[in-house]
Protein backbone atom coordinates (compact mmCIF):
# COMPACT_ATOMS: atom_id res chain seq x y z
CA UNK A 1 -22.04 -17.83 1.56
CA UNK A 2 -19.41 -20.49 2.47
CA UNK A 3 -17.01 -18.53 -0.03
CA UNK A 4 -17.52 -15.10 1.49
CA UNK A 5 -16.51 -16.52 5.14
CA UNK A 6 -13.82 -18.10 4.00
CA UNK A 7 -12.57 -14.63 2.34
CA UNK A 8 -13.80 -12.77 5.38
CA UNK A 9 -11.54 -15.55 7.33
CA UNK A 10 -8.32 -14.89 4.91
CA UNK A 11 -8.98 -10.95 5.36
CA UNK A 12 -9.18 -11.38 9.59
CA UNK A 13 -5.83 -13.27 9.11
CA UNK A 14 -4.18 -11.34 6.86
CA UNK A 15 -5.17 -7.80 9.22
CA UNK A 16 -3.45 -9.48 12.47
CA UNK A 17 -0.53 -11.07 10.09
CA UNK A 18 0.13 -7.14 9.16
CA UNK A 19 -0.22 -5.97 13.02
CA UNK A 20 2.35 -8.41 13.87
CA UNK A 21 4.68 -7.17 11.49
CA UNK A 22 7.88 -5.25 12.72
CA UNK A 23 7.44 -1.81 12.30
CA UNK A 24 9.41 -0.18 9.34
CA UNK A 25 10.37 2.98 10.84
CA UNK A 26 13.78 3.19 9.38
CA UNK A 27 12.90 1.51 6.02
CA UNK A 28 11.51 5.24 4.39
CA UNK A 29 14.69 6.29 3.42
CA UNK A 30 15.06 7.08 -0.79
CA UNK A 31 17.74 5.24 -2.41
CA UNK A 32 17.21 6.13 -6.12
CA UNK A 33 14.14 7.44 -7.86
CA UNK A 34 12.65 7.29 -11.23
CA UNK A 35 10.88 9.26 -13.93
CA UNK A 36 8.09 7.66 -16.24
CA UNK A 37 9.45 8.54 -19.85
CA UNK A 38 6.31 11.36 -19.56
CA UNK A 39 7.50 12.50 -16.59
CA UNK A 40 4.39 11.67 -14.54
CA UNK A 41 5.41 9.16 -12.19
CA UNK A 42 8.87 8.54 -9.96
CA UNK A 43 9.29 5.49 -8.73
CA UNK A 44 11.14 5.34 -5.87
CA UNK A 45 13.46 2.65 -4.14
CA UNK A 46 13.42 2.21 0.07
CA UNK A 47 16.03 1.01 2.34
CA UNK A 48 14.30 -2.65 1.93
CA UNK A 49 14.74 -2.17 -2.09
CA UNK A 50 11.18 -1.91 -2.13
CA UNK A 51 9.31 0.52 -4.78
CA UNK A 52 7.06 3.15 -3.51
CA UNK A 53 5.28 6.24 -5.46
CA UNK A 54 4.24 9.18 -3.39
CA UNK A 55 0.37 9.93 -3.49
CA UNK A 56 1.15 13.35 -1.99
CA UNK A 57 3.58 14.58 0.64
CA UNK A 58 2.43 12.61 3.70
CA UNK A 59 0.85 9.77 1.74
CA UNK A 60 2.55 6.83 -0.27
CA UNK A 61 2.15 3.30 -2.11
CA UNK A 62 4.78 0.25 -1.88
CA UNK A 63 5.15 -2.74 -3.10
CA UNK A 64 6.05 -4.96 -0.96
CA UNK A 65 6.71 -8.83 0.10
CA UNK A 66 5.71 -10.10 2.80
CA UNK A 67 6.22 -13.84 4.02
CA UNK A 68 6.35 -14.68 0.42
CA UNK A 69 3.07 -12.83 -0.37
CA UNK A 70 3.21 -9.52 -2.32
CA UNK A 71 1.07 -6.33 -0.78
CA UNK A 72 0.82 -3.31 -2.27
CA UNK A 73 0.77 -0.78 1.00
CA UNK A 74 -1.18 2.64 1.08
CA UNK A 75 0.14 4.09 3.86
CA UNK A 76 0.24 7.92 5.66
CA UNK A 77 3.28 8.87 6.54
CA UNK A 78 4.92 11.48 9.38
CA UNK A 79 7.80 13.40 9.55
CA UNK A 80 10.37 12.02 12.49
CA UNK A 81 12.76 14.40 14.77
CA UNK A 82 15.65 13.85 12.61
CA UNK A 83 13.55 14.83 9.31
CA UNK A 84 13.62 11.24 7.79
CA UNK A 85 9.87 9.96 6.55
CA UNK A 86 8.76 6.80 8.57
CA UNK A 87 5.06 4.83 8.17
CA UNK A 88 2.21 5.55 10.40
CA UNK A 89 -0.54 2.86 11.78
CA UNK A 90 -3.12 4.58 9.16
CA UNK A 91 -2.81 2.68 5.87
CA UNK A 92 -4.11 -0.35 4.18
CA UNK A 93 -2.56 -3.35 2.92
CA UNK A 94 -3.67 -5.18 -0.03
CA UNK A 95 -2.72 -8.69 -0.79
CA UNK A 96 -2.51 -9.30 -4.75
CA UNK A 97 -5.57 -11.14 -5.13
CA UNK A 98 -6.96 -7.72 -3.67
CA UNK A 99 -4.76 -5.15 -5.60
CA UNK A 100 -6.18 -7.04 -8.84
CA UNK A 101 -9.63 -6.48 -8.20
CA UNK A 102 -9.24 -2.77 -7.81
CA UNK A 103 -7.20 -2.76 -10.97
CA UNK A 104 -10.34 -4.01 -12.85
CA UNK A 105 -12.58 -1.54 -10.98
CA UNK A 106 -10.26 1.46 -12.07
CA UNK A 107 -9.81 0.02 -15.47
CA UNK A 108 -13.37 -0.59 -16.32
CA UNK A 109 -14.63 2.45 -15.15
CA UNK A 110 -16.33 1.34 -12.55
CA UNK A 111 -14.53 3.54 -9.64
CA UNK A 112 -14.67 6.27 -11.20
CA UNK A 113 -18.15 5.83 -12.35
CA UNK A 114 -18.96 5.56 -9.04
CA UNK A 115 -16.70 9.14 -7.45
CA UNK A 116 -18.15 10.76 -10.81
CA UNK A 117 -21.67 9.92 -9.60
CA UNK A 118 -20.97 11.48 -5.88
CA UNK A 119 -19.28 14.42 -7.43
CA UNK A 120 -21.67 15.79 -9.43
């Protein structure tokens, strides 16, 4: 039980670290994109030489660093006046310890075992 406050502790931290943060508003801006060699994926390069893939038009992951810690960001996003994307306050931020774990969960089938289950 000690373990799971101390990771409930680490998670508290980490959620006011990333309300702290600067806002990116002008970081959205596409520098250079990428195909997959199937085509399926572009990876895409921000102002901040970040990578980020779009999830769909208003929705998008990047990978980030953050005071030396990497987060991999799924984040909506909104259209500004002047047309350029910019990150809104609904998203997530997972550190890597956290992005790992849901690796393993999509890799072993367990996510999708579980959205399978609801679906049918």
């Amino acid at each position: 039980d000690s373990n799971k406050e101390t990771m409930a502790d680490d998670d508290e931290k980490h959620i006011e670290e990333i309300k702290n943060e600067e806002p990116a508003s002008k970081k959205a801006k596409v520098e250079e994109g990428e195909t997959d060699v199937d085509g399926s994926s572009k990876a895409q390069t921000n102002e901040d030489g970040d990578t980020f893939f779009d999830l769909s038009t208003k929705r998008r992951v990047t990978v980030r660093k953050f005071k030396n810690s990497i987060l991999v960001d799924i984040r909506e996003y909104y259209e500004d006046k002047k047309g350029d994307m910019k990150p809104g306050k609904k998203g997530i931020s997972l550190n890597k310890e956290q992005y790992e774990t849901l690796k393993e969960l999509m890799q072993d089938g367990s996510l999708d075992a579980a959205v399978q289950k609801l679906d049918e």
